[in-house]
Amino acid sequence: MRDMSILIDDRARVRTLTLDRPDALNAFNEALYDATTEALRDAAEDPSVAVVLLTGHGRAFSAGTDLREMHARTSDPNFQPGKHGFLGLIDALTDFPKPLIVAVNGLGLGIGTTVIGFADLAFMSTTAKLKCPFTGLGVAPEAASSYLLPTLIGRQNAAWVLMSSEWIQAEQAKEMGLVFQVCEPDDLLATARTYAEILAAKPISSLIAVKRTMTAPLRAQIAAARERENAAFAELMGGPANIEALVAFAEGREPDFTSLPAGA
């Protein structure tokens, strides 16, 4: 079944959601944010679905937010946001009551990395790599990653991931504890599905209860982190560093932050 840039497949009580904008490296435009949000909500409410497995089609898991749309949001007064957008997707991930398994099949930037903070299990191809490009874009963290990543992988690992805008290779991600297992590319989906089907054979009510009891202590901190991040992001978006990053992207060059005003 197909729904706006996302492929949906049901087997053995596992619903596989495949991001399907391969020509755009599965970057999230407003339509894909909306489609993924709706797909997660539908899976949450469907009593026949026990587990959701999220992956990407093509050589990328997700290249994060579509930078062309990000630029349009800051420069085009006629830009039309989607129904749910980025914040709606994070709401859906935060509220998702069932096991969520992520299979990182290729490069993951931004939300393509920070979504792992909401995963109950994450698998990663040996050829995949991850990046949080926030400082490279002159913006702030997103998706409660400023709280979830230190909780998941420790403060120093999280500081490097969030501050450096450097690539994280698969074995490094496994060593940090960012992912559960690293697999050969041809084995990735089969391995992730094996674990998904083991969980999906358990009572859905019990799976939901386990996840609820595990995530309940985190909810207030996730909400507070999102509020801090959104405020910082709003302050920095459209500022000198962000504009330089977006212009550099449009011009096909590396940004030069050294010539910005002091403190920018």
mmCIF file of C-alpha atoms in Angstrom:
data_model
loop_
_atom_site.group_PDB
_atom_site.id
_atom_site.type_symbol
_atom_site.label_atom_id
_atom_site.label_comp_id
_atom_site.label_asym_id
_atom_site.label_seq_id
_atom_site.Cartn_x
_atom_site.Cartn_y
_atom_site.Cartn_z
ATOM 1 C CA MET A 1 0.000 0.000 0.000
ATOM 2 C CA ARG A 2 1.282 3.487 -0.873
ATOM 3 C CA ASP A 3 0.574 6.787 0.856
ATOM 4 C CA MET A 4 2.336 9.980 -0.282
ATOM 5 C CA SER A 5 6.057 9.223 -0.397
ATOM 6 C CA ILE A 6 5.805 6.378 2.098
ATOM 7 C CA LEU A 7 5.398 2.656 1.471
ATOM 8 C CA ILE A 8 3.346 0.651 3.965
ATOM 9 C CA ASP A 9 3.509 -3.133 4.294
ATOM 10 C CA ASP A 10 1.820 -5.397 6.855
ATOM 11 C CA ARG A 11 3.117 -8.873 7.654
ATOM 12 C CA ALA A 12 2.977 -10.960 10.836
ATOM 13 C CA ARG A 13 1.616 -8.028 12.895
ATOM 14 C CA VAL A 14 4.618 -5.897 11.850
ATOM 15 C CA ARG A 15 3.893 -2.731 9.874
ATOM 16 C CA THR A 16 6.891 -1.637 7.823
ATOM 17 C CA LEU A 17 7.011 2.050 6.906
ATOM 18 C CA THR A 18 9.512 2.823 4.134
ATOM 19 C CA LEU A 19 10.370 6.454 3.413
ATOM 20 C CA ASP A 20 10.094 6.687 -0.360
ATOM 21 C CA ARG A 21 11.667 9.850 -1.772
ATOM 22 C CA PRO A 22 14.875 8.150 -2.975
ATOM 23 C CA ASP A 23 15.710 10.850 -5.523
ATOM 24 C CA ALA A 24 15.733 13.363 -2.641
ATOM 25 C CA LEU A 25 17.573 10.944 -0.302
ATOM 26 C CA ASN A 26 14.280 10.601 1.610
ATOM 27 C CA ALA A 27 14.583 14.170 2.868
ATOM 28 C CA PHE A 28 11.491 15.260 4.747
ATOM 29 C CA ASN A 29 9.436 17.836 2.905
ATOM 30 C CA GLU A 30 6.100 18.885 4.392
ATOM 31 C CA ALA A 31 4.284 16.106 2.505
ATOM 32 C CA LEU A 32 6.573 13.389 3.920
ATOM 33 C CA TYR A 33 6.322 14.807 7.435
ATOM 34 C CA ASP A 34 2.549 14.635 7.125
ATOM 35 C CA ALA A 35 2.505 11.146 5.579
ATOM 36 C CA THR A 36 4.822 9.693 8.242
ATOM 37 C CA THR A 37 2.850 11.309 11.036
ATOM 38 C CA GLU A 38 -0.402 9.885 9.703
ATOM 39 C CA ALA A 39 1.181 6.451 9.226
ATOM 40 C CA LEU A 40 2.404 6.354 12.842
ATOM 41 C CA ARG A 41 -0.973 7.491 14.144
ATOM 42 C CA ASP A 42 -2.764 4.869 12.072
ATOM 43 C CA ALA A 43 -0.410 2.137 13.315
ATOM 44 C CA ALA A 44 -0.899 3.255 16.907
ATOM 45 C CA GLU A 45 -4.677 2.925 16.567
ATOM 46 C CA ASP A 46 -4.740 -0.285 14.506
ATOM 47 C CA PRO A 47 -5.337 -3.258 16.841
ATOM 48 C CA SER A 48 -3.787 -5.648 14.293
ATOM 49 C CA VAL A 49 -0.385 -3.890 14.415
ATOM 50 C CA ALA A 50 2.004 -4.877 17.195
ATOM 51 C CA VAL A 51 5.291 -3.361 16.004
ATOM 52 C CA VAL A 52 6.353 -0.682 13.523
ATOM 53 C CA LEU A 53 9.573 -1.012 11.530
ATOM 54 C CA LEU A 54 10.809 2.233 9.945
ATOM 55 C CA THR A 55 13.379 2.285 7.136
ATOM 56 C CA GLY A 56 14.230 4.095 3.905
ATOM 57 C CA HIS A 57 14.176 3.297 0.192
ATOM 58 C CA GLY A 58 17.367 3.757 -1.788
ATOM 59 C CA ARG A 59 20.834 4.732 -0.600
ATOM 60 C CA ALA A 60 19.611 6.961 2.237
ATOM 61 C CA PHE A 61 17.598 6.424 5.374
ATOM 62 C CA SER A 62 16.749 10.133 5.458
ATOM 63 C CA ALA A 63 18.712 13.257 4.616
ATOM 64 C CA GLY A 64 16.720 15.151 7.248
ATOM 65 C CA THR A 65 14.638 18.222 6.546
ATOM 66 C CA ASP A 66 14.531 19.233 2.884
ATOM 67 C CA LEU A 67 16.860 22.248 2.851
ATOM 68 C CA ARG A 68 15.108 23.782 -0.136
ATOM 69 C CA GLU A 69 11.901 23.884 1.877
ATOM 70 C CA MET A 70 13.786 25.186 4.904
ATOM 71 C CA HIS A 71 15.117 28.034 2.772
ATOM 72 C CA ALA A 72 11.637 28.703 1.366
ATOM 73 C CA ARG A 73 10.212 28.804 4.881
ATOM 74 C CA THR A 74 12.596 31.630 5.794
ATOM 75 C CA SER A 75 12.437 33.531 2.505
ATOM 76 C CA ASP A 76 9.080 32.924 0.789
ATOM 77 C CA PRO A 77 6.080 34.742 2.325
ATOM 78 C CA ASN A 78 3.794 32.383 0.379
ATOM 79 C CA PHE A 79 5.301 29.191 1.824
ATOM 80 C CA GLN A 80 2.521 26.786 2.815
ATOM 81 C CA PRO A 81 3.339 24.498 5.761
ATOM 82 C CA GLY A 82 1.854 21.023 5.955
ATOM 83 C CA LYS A 83 -0.904 19.835 8.240
ATOM 84 C CA HIS A 84 1.443 18.274 10.808
ATOM 85 C CA GLY A 85 4.968 19.226 9.773
ATOM 86 C CA PHE A 86 8.092 18.485 11.777
ATOM 87 C CA LEU A 87 6.493 19.161 15.164
ATOM 88 C CA GLY A 88 3.578 16.868 14.367
ATOM 89 C CA LEU A 89 5.952 14.044 13.526
ATOM 90 C CA ILE A 90 7.806 14.489 16.811
ATOM 91 C CA ASP A 91 4.460 14.456 18.639
ATOM 92 C CA ALA A 92 3.606 11.175 16.903
ATOM 93 C CA LEU A 93 6.981 9.652 17.783
ATOM 94 C CA THR A 94 6.715 10.796 21.402
ATOM 95 C CA ASP A 95 3.211 9.400 21.752
ATOM 96 C CA PHE A 96 3.715 6.169 19.782
ATOM 97 C CA PRO A 97 2.656 3.449 22.259
ATOM 98 C CA LYS A 98 4.020 0.324 20.558
ATOM 99 C CA PRO A 99 7.547 -0.926 19.865
ATOM 100 C CA LEU A 100 9.279 1.169 17.194
ATOM 101 C CA ILE A 101 12.217 -0.404 15.376
ATOM 102 C CA VAL A 102 14.422 1.655 13.064
ATOM 103 C CA ALA A 103 16.552 0.126 10.302
ATOM 104 C CA VAL A 104 19.084 2.707 9.102
ATOM 105 C CA ASN A 105 19.797 1.516 5.566
ATOM 106 C CA GLY A 106 21.937 4.469 4.446
ATOM 107 C CA LEU A 107 22.898 7.977 5.394
ATOM 108 C CA GLY A 108 20.844 9.643 8.108
ATOM 109 C CA LEU A 109 21.055 13.387 8.757
ATOM 110 C CA GLY A 110 19.155 15.477 11.273
ATOM 111 C CA ILE A 111 15.829 13.780 11.931
ATOM 112 C CA GLY A 112 17.365 10.796 10.116
ATOM 113 C CA THR A 113 19.581 10.477 13.198
ATOM 114 C CA THR A 114 17.533 12.006 16.016
ATOM 115 C CA VAL A 115 14.596 9.666 15.328
ATOM 116 C CA ILE A 116 16.788 6.963 16.897
ATOM 117 C CA GLY A 117 16.180 8.645 20.246
ATOM 118 C CA PHE A 118 12.556 7.493 19.979
ATOM 119 C CA ALA A 119 13.361 3.968 18.750
ATOM 120 C CA ASP A 120 13.086 0.972 21.015
ATOM 121 C CA LEU A 121 15.606 -0.887 18.852
ATOM 122 C CA ALA A 122 17.813 0.500 16.074
ATOM 123 C CA PHE A 123 19.707 -1.481 13.457
ATOM 124 C CA MET A 124 22.243 0.031 11.083
ATOM 125 C CA SER A 125 23.892 -1.060 7.850
ATOM 126 C CA THR A 126 27.681 -1.269 7.873
ATOM 127 C CA THR A 127 27.674 1.171 4.945
ATOM 128 C CA ALA A 128 25.335 3.687 6.614
ATOM 129 C CA LYS A 129 26.437 6.812 8.435
ATOM 130 C CA LEU A 130 24.772 9.393 10.666
ATOM 131 C CA LYS A 131 25.116 13.119 11.226
ATOM 132 C CA CYS A 132 23.448 15.810 13.311
ATOM 133 C CA PRO A 133 24.258 18.865 11.156
ATOM 134 C CA PHE A 134 22.844 21.502 13.492
ATOM 135 C CA THR A 135 25.983 23.591 14.001
ATOM 136 C CA GLY A 136 26.751 23.204 10.301
ATOM 137 C CA LEU A 137 23.379 24.808 9.573
ATOM 138 C CA GLY A 138 23.710 27.476 12.247
ATOM 139 C CA VAL A 139 20.723 26.162 14.204
ATOM 140 C CA ALA A 140 19.927 24.305 17.441
ATOM 141 C CA PRO A 141 19.188 20.636 18.218
ATOM 142 C CA GLU A 142 15.772 19.166 17.477
ATOM 143 C CA ALA A 143 13.454 16.323 18.447
ATOM 144 C CA ALA A 144 14.451 16.401 22.134
ATOM 145 C CA SER A 145 17.890 15.157 21.049
ATOM 146 C CA SER A 146 19.553 17.471 23.581
ATOM 147 C CA TYR A 147 17.954 15.257 26.255
ATOM 148 C CA LEU A 148 17.505 11.878 24.553
ATOM 149 C CA LEU A 149 21.025 11.509 23.124
ATOM 150 C CA PRO A 150 22.878 12.180 26.420
ATOM 151 C CA THR A 151 20.468 9.746 28.064
ATOM 152 C CA LEU A 152 21.087 7.131 25.377
ATOM 153 C CA ILE A 153 24.822 7.432 24.698
ATOM 154 C CA GLY A 154 26.279 9.595 27.495
ATOM 155 C CA ARG A 155 27.103 13.284 27.685
ATOM 156 C CA GLN A 156 30.459 13.314 25.893
ATOM 157 C CA ASN A 157 29.335 11.123 23.009
ATOM 158 C CA ALA A 158 26.209 13.252 22.660
ATOM 159 C CA ALA A 159 28.227 16.467 22.821
ATOM 160 C CA TRP A 160 30.350 15.282 19.897
ATOM 161 C CA VAL A 161 27.364 14.101 17.850
ATOM 162 C CA LEU A 162 25.358 17.292 18.448
ATOM 163 C CA MET A 163 28.168 19.867 18.320
ATOM 164 C CA SER A 164 30.567 18.603 15.660
ATOM 165 C CA SER A 165 28.311 18.100 12.610
ATOM 166 C CA GLU A 166 30.677 15.228 11.782
ATOM 167 C CA TRP A 167 29.677 11.869 10.319
ATOM 168 C CA ILE A 168 29.244 8.931 12.712
ATOM 169 C CA GLN A 169 30.098 5.595 11.115
ATOM 170 C CA ALA A 170 28.183 2.406 11.895
ATOM 171 C CA GLU A 171 30.741 0.786 14.205
ATOM 172 C CA GLN A 172 31.161 4.053 16.110
ATOM 173 C CA ALA A 173 27.374 4.294 16.492
ATOM 174 C CA LYS A 174 27.306 0.723 17.838
ATOM 175 C CA GLU A 175 30.181 1.433 20.246
ATOM 176 C CA MET A 176 28.369 4.517 21.549
ATOM 177 C CA GLY A 177 25.159 2.562 22.089
ATOM 178 C CA LEU A 178 23.304 4.635 19.505
ATOM 179 C CA VAL A 179 22.255 1.469 17.662
ATOM 180 C CA PHE A 180 21.506 -2.070 18.856
ATOM 181 C CA GLN A 181 23.133 -4.008 16.025
ATOM 182 C CA VAL A 182 25.181 -3.348 12.888
ATOM 183 C CA CYS A 183 24.391 -5.556 9.892
ATOM 184 C CA GLU A 184 25.673 -6.134 6.390
ATOM 185 C CA PRO A 185 23.518 -4.198 3.909
ATOM 186 C CA ASP A 186 21.830 -7.297 2.478
ATOM 187 C CA ASP A 187 21.038 -8.589 5.980
ATOM 188 C CA LEU A 188 19.736 -5.369 7.531
ATOM 189 C CA LEU A 189 16.003 -5.617 6.886
ATOM 190 C CA ALA A 190 15.859 -9.366 7.460
ATOM 191 C CA THR A 191 17.619 -8.984 10.807
ATOM 192 C CA ALA A 192 15.453 -6.075 11.910
ATOM 193 C CA ARG A 193 12.338 -7.967 10.820
ATOM 194 C CA THR A 194 13.404 -11.066 12.782
ATOM 195 C CA TYR A 195 13.526 -9.019 15.975
ATOM 196 C CA ALA A 196 10.301 -7.220 15.055
ATOM 197 C CA GLU A 197 8.455 -10.515 14.563
ATOM 198 C CA ILE A 198 9.739 -11.881 17.878
ATOM 199 C CA LEU A 199 8.218 -8.861 19.603
ATOM 200 C CA ALA A 200 5.080 -8.922 17.440
ATOM 201 C CA ALA A 201 4.313 -12.477 18.590
ATOM 202 C CA LYS A 202 3.885 -11.184 22.154
ATOM 203 C CA PRO A 203 0.607 -9.771 23.506
ATOM 204 C CA ILE A 204 0.135 -6.237 22.193
ATOM 205 C CA SER A 205 -1.323 -5.121 25.522
ATOM 206 C CA SER A 206 1.829 -6.295 27.292
ATOM 207 C CA LEU A 207 4.139 -4.624 24.773
ATOM 208 C CA ILE A 208 2.265 -1.363 25.265
ATOM 209 C CA ALA A 209 2.453 -1.695 29.047
ATOM 210 C CA VAL A 210 6.212 -2.321 28.974
ATOM 211 C CA LYS A 211 6.832 0.659 26.704
ATOM 212 C CA ARG A 212 4.542 2.911 28.724
ATOM 213 C CA THR A 213 6.320 2.095 31.978
ATOM 214 C CA MET A 214 9.726 2.630 30.357
ATOM 215 C CA THR A 215 8.895 5.960 28.730
ATOM 216 C CA ALA A 216 6.674 7.521 31.396
ATOM 217 C CA PRO A 217 9.626 8.892 33.430
ATOM 218 C CA LEU A 218 11.024 10.546 30.273
ATOM 219 C CA ARG A 219 7.955 12.403 29.073
ATOM 220 C CA ALA A 220 8.281 15.568 31.142
ATOM 221 C CA GLN A 221 11.969 15.856 30.245
ATOM 222 C CA ILE A 222 11.241 15.313 26.542
ATOM 223 C CA ALA A 223 8.612 18.055 26.623
ATOM 224 C CA ALA A 224 10.956 20.452 28.419
ATOM 225 C CA ALA A 225 13.817 19.717 26.015
ATOM 226 C CA ARG A 226 11.574 20.306 23.016
ATOM 227 C CA GLU A 227 10.471 23.640 24.420
ATOM 228 C CA ARG A 228 14.069 24.751 24.942
ATOM 229 C CA GLU A 229 15.125 23.513 21.517
ATOM 230 C CA ASN A 230 12.192 25.130 19.716
ATOM 231 C CA ALA A 231 12.968 28.477 21.347
ATOM 232 C CA ALA A 232 16.644 28.245 20.404
ATOM 233 C CA PHE A 233 15.812 27.091 16.882
ATOM 234 C CA ALA A 234 13.376 29.980 16.377
ATOM 235 C CA GLU A 235 16.042 32.419 17.587
ATOM 236 C CA LEU A 236 18.732 31.074 15.249
ATOM 237 C CA MET A 237 16.700 30.242 12.135
ATOM 238 C CA GLY A 238 17.076 33.060 9.644
ATOM 239 C CA GLY A 239 20.041 34.455 11.582
ATOM 240 C CA PRO A 240 23.456 35.172 10.042
ATOM 241 C CA ALA A 241 24.862 31.661 10.493
ATOM 242 C CA ASN A 242 21.728 29.929 9.207
ATOM 243 C CA ILE A 243 21.505 32.234 6.189
ATOM 244 C CA GLU A 244 25.170 31.624 5.351
ATOM 245 C CA ALA A 245 24.626 27.858 5.608
ATOM 246 C CA LEU A 246 21.563 27.890 3.350
ATOM 247 C CA VAL A 247 23.135 30.222 0.785
ATOM 248 C CA ALA A 248 26.245 28.049 0.735
ATOM 249 C CA PHE A 249 24.087 24.971 0.171
ATOM 250 C CA ALA A 250 22.283 26.684 -2.718
ATOM 251 C CA GLU A 251 25.631 27.725 -4.222
ATOM 252 C CA GLY A 252 27.180 24.285 -3.813
ATOM 253 C CA ARG A 253 29.973 25.362 -1.472
ATOM 254 C CA GLU A 254 31.003 24.896 2.146
ATOM 255 C CA PRO A 255 29.705 27.598 4.518
ATOM 256 C CA ASP A 256 32.214 30.057 5.957
ATOM 257 C CA PHE A 257 31.208 30.968 9.492
ATOM 258 C CA THR A 258 34.508 32.690 10.323
ATOM 259 C CA SER A 259 33.503 35.965 8.666
ATOM 260 C CA LEU A 260 30.206 36.324 10.529
ATOM 261 C CA PRO A 261 29.696 39.073 13.124
ATOM 262 C CA ALA A 262 31.314 38.373 16.492
ATOM 263 C CA GLY A 263 29.273 35.887 18.515
ATOM 264 C CA ALA A 264 27.142 34.770 15.562
#
